């Protein structure tokens, strides 16, 4: 029964008894009826209720926050070719991200989403914290309360059964799942097997702390194999998703209609992912790089890095007393057991332990101050000691703190005289007094600072009544033992007046503990995202608590934390400039010589490009096109340069420099015949570096031209030339690039140079060309980025809309072709008999996903009309007795393109039905018995080997590789040349 129904029944009963109905009861009935009427007419009743309840609790919800939620949902649910790519909800550490994505889920439910899956950090404590938070915040949508919009919350960790489709159809469902192997397995099993209807629902995945565990890469396991002579066979491991990352990706693939929202405060690894879907040795994994960003606004009580590292630099600020320096020697003592420090004469008297003892003394004094100021004997605080991750070190720290507190307790009880403790008390009292005074002067706080005697008495009573706790937190069980969870906030309630937590990673991401006024920190600081997530002292903090809060760490660590904050702010500023939250082609993530943005395993498959002060960036490996083709582009380059002269370094608008680089790129050739495909993105990398460098220099860049130079493409040792300028050019350019970048243009003659011994051309194609070298300025802030080749930002794009008027994109196979199209396929309107004109492709693990469907947990979908023996399964190279075992993509058209002189030829070819295509198996082997590429004469190992059959053929299986592996060729039969056009690429502006 709803509250309104209960009130109506009460009023009826009172009226029947001729009793007066209280005005407040009547008013409540009117309010509830108004709410019900508004909800009935609202298109977003769940979201409206969440906002209304939040306003009751906090007074108001800012327009910024509402806008954030509404824009996030609109972006998540929009259709389009990139709709499966993630969105990012970016908040600050402990700024209220959970509350925001709860609202996102509520609004998404109103907009048609049926099921929400919330992935949490892989600890039971955080999973339970998130579950209880949802249970409380969504309590208005319980079926037993008579709610019209029912939302059921399940914790996968405890969920054992299944769900019925008819039941789910009447409600919305939230699953909370830890990012842990067993729980991810339970989640997938529920959706795929136990309640398979769920995978066809409209599902929203909210990945909390998405930069943690959700995307990691590992090397594939390589089995040690020997050849016939017993020598080890050289094998190269490839990258694959780590277990949990793979489970998340496979779960996404199982869902028919899935929207994916990442949530984090440290997004560095997300922006350094490759763009678009990723092919890992034929295993297609979904895109993980965000396509849009929504930034969560901070609330008025939020305390973050700006307070600790910016405002704290102001000597007149209350926050100038936040940081307390700890010598490295003290940190070293805490990281290695030495029982001599536990002796009575060595504890608080030891100079090596002075700062640790001071942290303890000042923490208990700060607690006493807040008890006195609040006049609340039940006021509770906590301190966190986070110095190491090793459990044995935590045990040592507990022993050490216990020993120090024995002395401190004895001193406050009057049983011990100690000059060091007296000094600590005096130092702490002065520090707290000054910060309170400054806080009052600034109008941040309005409290009375107690006397030293009052403080001492409260501290003594804490010890006398044993009203403090010390917990070593190494596991979920430890956290359960030391704190109870508040059902309303999902946070941990403190049990004693003062609580000390000693721990490592378990007190890391997501865990929230209120009233933390002491943080003693000594972890290694070589990884920015991890270190910043340690900042449990951020969040909703009262200003009065902040007046006595202290961060104890070394000068080195504090300086690194400050630098990390600066780089994080630079990134957020960069994102703020993105229109409608759209992520630009490249996000530049700052770094420092003392730390990196994230673990290397998170970006192992990305091609990341570091931008360092004073470094040079230039393309290599390219082949310049022939003279006839390069001439119009070279003429355009000279036309752009003409007004500025070429004698000295000229300051040229960056827009003109971009046009110069674009024209240069049109003169470069890449392809298998030039053995340079791996360098095809060099010019894009240079252009991104140019954008970053000129943004740092206020749009200024100098350009210097060097004419008629001669250099070979290939060095004497066979490698590509990778130092195009002479020493004097380098020296001159570096001297000019102190405050702004410099672009050196080397005009090369491009002559051929045929090696008489091999007959190979070590030079070029006989046409002159320009070789650009970008010198980054010495004043540049170091940065790193991953090139997003799928971006639609500052690129030159082709409009294909004319070709797709009558056909769907999914019906069309798009390919690039190296030869002139009309010569290869004929004129527009020409038709062919079955098999008269064909196009063929040879399948490899890296290209197969374009031609063969991927399905479920298998790399490629099997044709159910063909039996593939599992023991003979070798991926895309499976021979299967000569029967092609995979399910082909059913294309009706080929869209072929060829770039010539800056103009793109495009041809649309109609195909015969799939039934008429030919599929041929090729079994070419080298002298080692390994499968090599089709139609190749070069059988040297390491260049054309497709599969080391010695790795896959085992005595327990078929010994003959010809019965097991092959390379498949698909021959598409062309029916008609439907359309032929020449297109000029156009620039898309961000």
Tab-separated table of N, CA and C in Angstrom, residues 397-516:
chain	number	residue	atom	x	y	z
A	397	UNK	N	53.745	-2.032	10.789
A	397	UNK	CA	53.259	-0.684	11.079
A	397	UNK	C	52.275	-0.698	12.249
A	398	UNK	N	51.458	-1.728	12.316
A	398	UNK	CA	50.529	-1.860	13.450
A	398	UNK	C	51.309	-2.003	14.764
A	399	UNK	N	52.319	-2.841	14.762
A	399	UNK	CA	53.134	-3.013	15.971
A	399	UNK	C	53.793	-1.694	16.360
A	400	UNK	N	54.282	-0.976	15.363
A	400	UNK	CA	54.974	0.282	15.612
A	400	UNK	C	54.022	1.334	16.181
A	401	UNK	N	52.846	1.457	15.575
A	401	UNK	CA	51.860	2.447	16.043
A	401	UNK	C	51.349	2.073	17.429
A	402	UNK	N	51.118	0.777	17.661
A	402	UNK	CA	50.712	0.342	19.005
A	402	UNK	C	51.740	0.767	20.049
A	403	UNK	N	53.021	0.577	19.732
A	403	UNK	CA	54.083	0.912	20.678
A	403	UNK	C	54.143	2.414	20.931
A	404	UNK	N	54.024	3.197	19.867
A	404	UNK	CA	54.059	4.657	20.023
A	404	UNK	C	52.862	5.144	20.834
A	405	UNK	N	51.693	4.551	20.600
A	405	UNK	CA	50.505	4.982	21.333
A	405	UNK	C	50.575	4.621	22.816
A	406	UNK	N	51.324	3.585	23.138
A	406	UNK	CA	51.528	3.283	24.564
A	406	UNK	C	52.196	4.465	25.258
A	407	UNK	N	53.244	5.012	24.628
A	407	UNK	CA	53.927	6.170	25.200
A	407	UNK	C	53.006	7.386	25.223
A	408	UNK	N	52.300	7.617	24.131
A	408	UNK	CA	51.436	8.795	24.040
A	408	UNK	C	50.312	8.720	25.082
A	409	UNK	N	49.724	7.539	25.233
A	409	UNK	CA	48.669	7.359	26.237
A	409	UNK	C	49.219	7.601	27.644
A	410	UNK	N	50.410	7.073	27.907
A	410	UNK	CA	51.031	7.261	29.232
A	410	UNK	C	51.294	8.729	29.497
A	411	UNK	N	51.710	9.459	28.485
A	411	UNK	CA	51.983	10.886	28.673
A	411	UNK	C	50.701	11.631	29.041
A	412	UNK	N	49.620	11.398	28.275
A	412	UNK	CA	48.371	12.121	28.550
A	412	UNK	C	47.761	11.710	29.891
A	413	UNK	N	48.094	10.505	30.374
A	413	UNK	CA	47.607	10.053	31.677
A	413	UNK	C	48.467	10.585	32.817
A	414	UNK	N	49.581	11.246	32.479
A	414	UNK	CA	50.477	11.778	33.493
A	414	UNK	C	51.459	10.755	34.037
A	415	UNK	N	51.585	9.607	33.372
A	415	UNK	CA	52.477	8.550	33.852
A	415	UNK	C	53.840	8.571	33.174
A	416	UNK	N	54.041	9.471	32.228
A	416	UNK	CA	55.305	9.503	31.491
A	416	UNK	C	55.681	10.940	31.193
A	417	UNK	N	56.928	11.271	31.457
A	417	UNK	CA	57.461	12.562	31.051
A	417	UNK	C	58.241	12.377	29.758
A	418	UNK	N	57.968	13.241	28.786
A	418	UNK	CA	58.624	13.097	27.487
A	418	UNK	C	58.733	14.446	26.807
A	419	UNK	N	59.965	14.926	26.658
A	419	UNK	CA	60.173	16.192	25.959
A	419	UNK	C	59.731	16.115	24.496
A	420	UNK	N	60.023	14.998	23.783
A	420	UNK	CA	59.557	14.930	22.387
A	420	UNK	C	58.039	15.051	22.273
A	421	UNK	N	57.289	14.374	23.161
A	421	UNK	CA	55.827	14.447	23.072
A	421	UNK	C	55.352	15.852	23.427
A	422	UNK	N	55.980	16.478	24.421
A	422	UNK	CA	55.632	17.864	24.743
A	422	UNK	C	55.838	18.761	23.532
A	423	UNK	N	56.950	18.531	22.828
A	423	UNK	CA	57.235	19.329	21.631
A	423	UNK	C	56.176	19.088	20.560
A	424	UNK	N	55.774	17.841	20.393
A	424	UNK	CA	54.751	17.517	19.395
A	424	UNK	C	53.425	18.197	19.730
A	425	UNK	N	53.034	18.160	20.998
A	425	UNK	CA	51.771	18.778	21.420
A	425	UNK	C	51.811	20.282	21.166
A	426	UNK	N	52.926	20.903	21.517
A	426	UNK	CA	53.064	22.347	21.306
A	426	UNK	C	53.002	22.693	19.820
A	427	UNK	N	53.712	21.899	19.017
A	427	UNK	CA	53.739	22.128	17.564
A	427	UNK	C	52.334	21.967	16.970
A	428	UNK	N	51.620	20.917	17.374
A	428	UNK	CA	50.280	20.668	16.838
A	428	UNK	C	49.305	21.754	17.278
A	429	UNK	N	49.383	22.157	18.545
A	429	UNK	CA	48.458	23.161	19.055
A	429	UNK	C	48.646	24.493	18.324
A	430	UNK	N	49.913	24.852	18.089
A	430	UNK	CA	50.195	26.092	17.341
A	430	UNK	C	49.661	25.997	15.926
A	431	UNK	N	49.911	24.865	15.261
A	431	UNK	CA	49.472	24.683	13.874
A	431	UNK	C	47.943	24.733	13.770
A	432	UNK	N	47.256	24.009	14.638
A	432	UNK	CA	45.790	24.001	14.608
A	432	UNK	C	45.220	25.378	14.970
A	433	UNK	N	45.869	26.043	15.904
A	433	UNK	CA	45.405	27.377	16.284
A	433	UNK	C	45.502	28.357	15.134
A	434	UNK	N	46.617	28.302	14.399
A	434	UNK	CA	46.810	29.221	13.272
A	434	UNK	C	45.831	28.922	12.141
A	435	UNK	N	45.630	27.647	11.819
A	435	UNK	CA	44.706	27.323	10.721
A	435	UNK	C	43.271	27.687	11.092
A	436	UNK	N	42.887	27.498	12.350
A	436	UNK	CA	41.544	27.907	12.782
A	436	UNK	C	41.387	29.422	12.722
A	437	UNK	N	42.434	30.137	13.134
A	437	UNK	CA	42.376	31.603	13.105
A	437	UNK	C	42.234	32.114	11.675
A	438	UNK	N	43.024	31.543	10.765
A	438	UNK	CA	42.943	31.970	9.366
A	438	UNK	C	41.583	31.608	8.765
A	439	UNK	N	41.064	30.443	9.134
A	439	UNK	CA	39.746	30.048	8.631
A	439	UNK	C	38.656	30.989	9.073
A	440	UNK	N	38.739	31.437	10.327
A	440	UNK	CA	37.771	32.419	10.821
A	440	UNK	C	37.916	33.745	10.095
A	441	UNK	N	39.178	34.184	9.892
A	441	UNK	CA	39.433	35.449	9.200
A	441	UNK	C	38.912	35.420	7.763
A	442	UNK	N	39.015	34.260	7.108
A	442	UNK	CA	38.572	34.134	5.717
A	442	UNK	C	37.064	33.961	5.609
A	443	UNK	N	36.409	33.716	6.731
A	443	UNK	CA	34.979	33.457	6.704
A	443	UNK	C	34.640	32.042	6.285
A	444	UNK	N	35.637	31.161	6.267
A	444	UNK	CA	35.389	29.767	5.907
A	444	UNK	C	34.727	29.020	7.058
A	445	UNK	N	35.108	29.375	8.287
A	445	UNK	CA	34.556	28.706	9.462
A	445	UNK	C	34.160	29.756	10.498
A	446	UNK	N	33.355	29.349	11.454
A	446	UNK	CA	32.958	30.230	12.562
A	446	UNK	C	32.892	29.368	13.814
A	447	UNK	N	34.067	29.066	14.364
A	447	UNK	CA	34.156	28.188	15.528
A	447	UNK	C	35.116	28.793	16.545
A	448	UNK	N	34.972	28.329	17.760
A	448	UNK	CA	35.863	28.761	18.842
A	448	UNK	C	36.951	27.719	19.007
A	449	UNK	N	38.188	28.167	19.061
A	449	UNK	CA	39.293	27.223	19.224
A	449	UNK	C	39.492	26.947	20.709
A	450	UNK	N	39.448	25.678	21.128
A	450	UNK	CA	39.508	25.359	22.561
A	450	UNK	C	40.905	25.557	23.148
A	451	UNK	N	40.966	25.549	24.468
A	451	UNK	CA	42.246	25.687	25.152
A	451	UNK	C	43.003	24.375	25.114
A	452	UNK	N	44.311	24.440	25.356
A	452	UNK	CA	45.138	23.241	25.336
A	452	UNK	C	44.715	22.265	26.429
A	453	UNK	N	44.348	22.789	27.609
A	453	UNK	CA	43.924	21.908	28.693
A	453	UNK	C	42.669	21.145	28.326
A	454	UNK	N	41.731	21.826	27.648
A	454	UNK	CA	40.499	21.155	27.228
A	454	UNK	C	40.808	20.023	26.244
A	455	UNK	N	41.708	20.308	25.331
A	455	UNK	CA	42.075	19.311	24.318
A	455	UNK	C	42.728	18.102	24.979
A	456	UNK	N	43.672	18.382	25.898
A	456	UNK	CA	44.361	17.287	26.574
A	456	UNK	C	43.389	16.397	27.340
A	457	UNK	N	42.406	17.006	27.968
A	457	UNK	CA	41.455	16.233	28.758
A	457	UNK	C	40.640	15.286	27.872
A	458	UNK	N	40.191	15.769	26.695
A	458	UNK	CA	39.424	14.913	25.784
A	458	UNK	C	40.298	13.784	25.254
A	459	UNK	N	41.560	14.089	24.883
A	459	UNK	CA	42.473	13.048	24.403
A	459	UNK	C	42.664	11.986	25.486
A	460	UNK	N	42.873	12.442	26.708
A	460	UNK	CA	43.067	11.496	27.806
A	460	UNK	C	41.842	10.600	27.975
A	461	UNK	N	40.639	11.174	27.872
A	461	UNK	CA	39.426	10.388	28.032
A	461	UNK	C	39.261	9.361	26.903
A	462	UNK	N	39.724	9.720	25.702
A	462	UNK	CA	39.688	8.750	24.587
A	462	UNK	C	40.514	7.522	24.950
A	463	UNK	N	41.693	7.757	25.538
A	463	UNK	CA	42.540	6.631	25.937
A	463	UNK	C	41.963	5.893	27.139
A	464	UNK	N	41.469	6.646	28.120
A	464	UNK	CA	40.936	6.020	29.339
A	464	UNK	C	39.769	5.097	28.996
A	465	UNK	N	38.875	5.560	28.125
A	465	UNK	CA	37.690	4.786	27.771
A	465	UNK	C	37.945	3.821	26.600
A	466	UNK	N	39.227	3.782	26.180
A	466	UNK	CA	39.592	2.916	25.046
A	466	UNK	C	38.686	3.188	23.844
A	467	UNK	N	38.409	4.491	23.636
A	467	UNK	CA	37.475	4.915	22.596
A	467	UNK	C	38.195	5.160	21.267
A	468	UNK	N	39.095	4.244	20.955
A	468	UNK	CA	39.780	4.333	19.662
A	468	UNK	C	40.034	2.920	19.148
A	469	UNK	N	40.242	2.795	17.840
A	469	UNK	CA	40.451	1.486	17.205
A	469	UNK	C	41.587	1.593	16.200
A	470	UNK	N	42.300	0.500	16.052
A	470	UNK	CA	43.348	0.409	15.034
A	470	UNK	C	43.073	-0.852	14.223
A	471	UNK	N	42.928	-0.693	12.913
A	471	UNK	CA	42.623	-1.827	12.057
A	471	UNK	C	43.645	-1.948	10.935
A	472	UNK	N	44.130	-3.167	10.738
A	472	UNK	CA	44.914	-3.473	9.538
A	472	UNK	C	43.939	-3.976	8.488
A	473	UNK	N	43.906	-3.323	7.358
A	473	UNK	CA	42.911	-3.639	6.321
A	473	UNK	C	43.632	-4.203	5.100
A	474	UNK	N	43.638	-5.530	5.013
A	474	UNK	CA	44.279	-6.204	3.880
A	474	UNK	C	43.282	-6.900	2.972
A	475	UNK	N	42.047	-7.016	3.428
A	475	UNK	CA	41.067	-7.802	2.685
A	475	UNK	C	39.671	-7.264	2.939
A	476	UNK	N	38.714	-7.795	2.166
A	476	UNK	CA	37.314	-7.438	2.389
A	476	UNK	C	36.875	-7.818	3.797
A	477	UNK	N	37.338	-8.965	4.278
A	477	UNK	CA	36.954	-9.405	5.619
A	477	UNK	C	37.446	-8.419	6.671
A	478	UNK	N	38.681	-7.908	6.481
A	478	UNK	CA	39.196	-6.912	7.417
A	478	UNK	C	38.296	-5.691	7.460
A	479	UNK	N	37.855	-5.259	6.285
A	479	UNK	CA	37.025	-4.060	6.227
A	479	UNK	C	35.655	-4.315	6.855
A	480	UNK	N	35.123	-5.526	6.654
A	480	UNK	CA	33.850	-5.884	7.295
A	480	UNK	C	33.989	-5.899	8.814
A	481	UNK	N	35.150	-6.361	9.293
A	481	UNK	CA	35.359	-6.462	10.735
A	481	UNK	C	35.490	-5.101	11.407
A	482	UNK	N	36.013	-4.127	10.661
A	482	UNK	CA	36.331	-2.852	11.311
A	482	UNK	C	35.259	-1.789	11.126
A	483	UNK	N	34.298	-2.011	10.286
A	483	UNK	CA	33.303	-0.961	10.043
A	483	UNK	C	31.986	-1.566	9.592
A	484	UNK	N	30.917	-0.931	9.943
A	484	UNK	CA	29.602	-1.332	9.480
A	484	UNK	C	29.150	-0.359	8.401
A	485	UNK	N	28.354	-0.856	7.476
A	485	UNK	CA	27.961	-0.020	6.343
A	485	UNK	C	26.646	0.698	6.627
A	486	UNK	N	26.626	1.977	6.321
A	486	UNK	CA	25.425	2.785	6.481
A	486	UNK	C	24.504	2.539	5.293
A	487	UNK	N	23.279	2.103	5.553
A	487	UNK	CA	22.375	1.741	4.458
A	487	UNK	C	21.977	2.944	3.615
A	488	UNK	N	22.046	4.135	4.191
A	488	UNK	CA	21.629	5.329	3.450
A	488	UNK	C	22.720	5.821	2.519
A	489	UNK	N	23.956	5.860	3.019
A	489	UNK	CA	25.040	6.429	2.230
A	489	UNK	C	25.865	5.386	1.507
A	490	UNK	N	25.791	4.117	1.971
A	490	UNK	CA	26.667	3.104	1.400
A	490	UNK	C	28.089	3.264	1.865
A	491	UNK	N	28.351	4.158	2.815
A	491	UNK	CA	29.690	4.388	3.328
A	491	UNK	C	29.857	3.637	4.648
A	492	UNK	N	31.104	3.578	5.110
A	492	UNK	CA	31.395	2.832	6.319
A	492	UNK	C	31.261	3.723	7.554
A	493	UNK	N	30.490	3.250	8.521
A	493	UNK	CA	30.312	3.976	9.775
A	493	UNK	C	31.455	3.641	10.720
A	494	UNK	N	31.976	4.653	11.350
A	494	UNK	CA	33.052	4.466	12.321
A	494	UNK	C	32.447	4.062	13.655
A	495	UNK	N	33.133	3.183	14.367
A	495	UNK	CA	32.580	2.627	15.602
A	495	UNK	C	33.096	3.320	16.857
A	496	UNK	N	34.259	3.971	16.783
A	496	UNK	CA	34.849	4.630	17.952
A	496	UNK	C	35.171	6.077	17.620
A	497	UNK	N	35.463	6.846	18.659
A	497	UNK	CA	35.710	8.281	18.479
A	497	UNK	C	36.881	8.537	17.544
A	498	UNK	N	37.927	7.709	17.668
A	498	UNK	CA	39.090	7.806	16.792
A	498	UNK	C	39.349	6.428	16.191
A	499	UNK	N	39.539	6.372	14.878
A	499	UNK	CA	39.795	5.101	14.202
A	499	UNK	C	40.995	5.263	13.279
A	500	UNK	N	41.937	4.338	13.389
A	500	UNK	CA	43.131	4.350	12.540
A	500	UNK	C	43.073	3.146	11.609
A	501	UNK	N	43.130	3.398	10.301
A	501	UNK	CA	43.191	2.338	9.303
A	501	UNK	C	44.624	2.247	8.775
A	502	UNK	N	45.169	1.042	8.775
A	502	UNK	CA	46.490	0.784	8.187
A	502	UNK	C	46.271	-0.184	7.037
A	503	UNK	N	46.639	0.197	5.836
A	503	UNK	CA	46.373	-0.705	4.717
A	503	UNK	C	46.982	-0.247	3.423
A	504	UNK	N	46.550	-0.920	2.367
A	504	UNK	CA	47.069	-0.636	1.033
A	504	UNK	C	45.956	-0.518	0.029
A	505	UNK	N	45.952	-1.409	-0.961
A	505	UNK	CA	45.033	-1.260	-2.083
A	505	UNK	C	43.566	-1.419	-1.707
A	506	UNK	N	43.271	-2.121	-0.617
A	506	UNK	CA	41.878	-2.300	-0.238
A	506	UNK	C	41.235	-0.973	0.150
A	507	UNK	N	42.064	0.024	0.539
A	507	UNK	CA	41.556	1.364	0.863
A	507	UNK	C	41.718	2.300	-0.322
A	508	UNK	N	41.673	1.719	-1.512
A	508	UNK	CA	41.949	2.471	-2.726
A	508	UNK	C	40.653	2.979	-3.338
A	509	UNK	N	40.417	2.671	-4.602
A	509	UNK	CA	39.316	3.227	-5.376
A	509	UNK	C	37.949	2.958	-4.758
A	510	UNK	N	37.126	3.995	-4.749
A	510	UNK	CA	35.712	3.833	-4.451
A	510	UNK	C	35.338	3.788	-2.992
A	511	UNK	N	36.223	3.281	-2.144
A	511	UNK	CA	35.899	3.196	-0.732
A	511	UNK	C	35.820	4.610	-0.149
A	512	UNK	N	34.728	4.893	0.544
A	512	UNK	CA	34.508	6.216	1.124
A	512	UNK	C	34.366	6.096	2.632
A	513	UNK	N	35.179	6.861	3.372
A	513	UNK	CA	35.109	6.883	4.832
A	513	UNK	C	35.024	8.340	5.253
A	514	UNK	N	33.999	8.670	6.004
A	514	UNK	CA	33.769	10.064	6.386
A	514	UNK	C	34.752	10.532	7.460
A	515	UNK	N	34.855	11.867	7.550
A	515	UNK	CA	35.601	12.532	8.633
A	515	UNK	C	37.064	12.080	8.715
A	516	UNK	N	37.690	11.879	7.562
A	516	UNK	CA	39.106	11.556	7.551
A	516	UNK	C	39.904	12.849	7.712
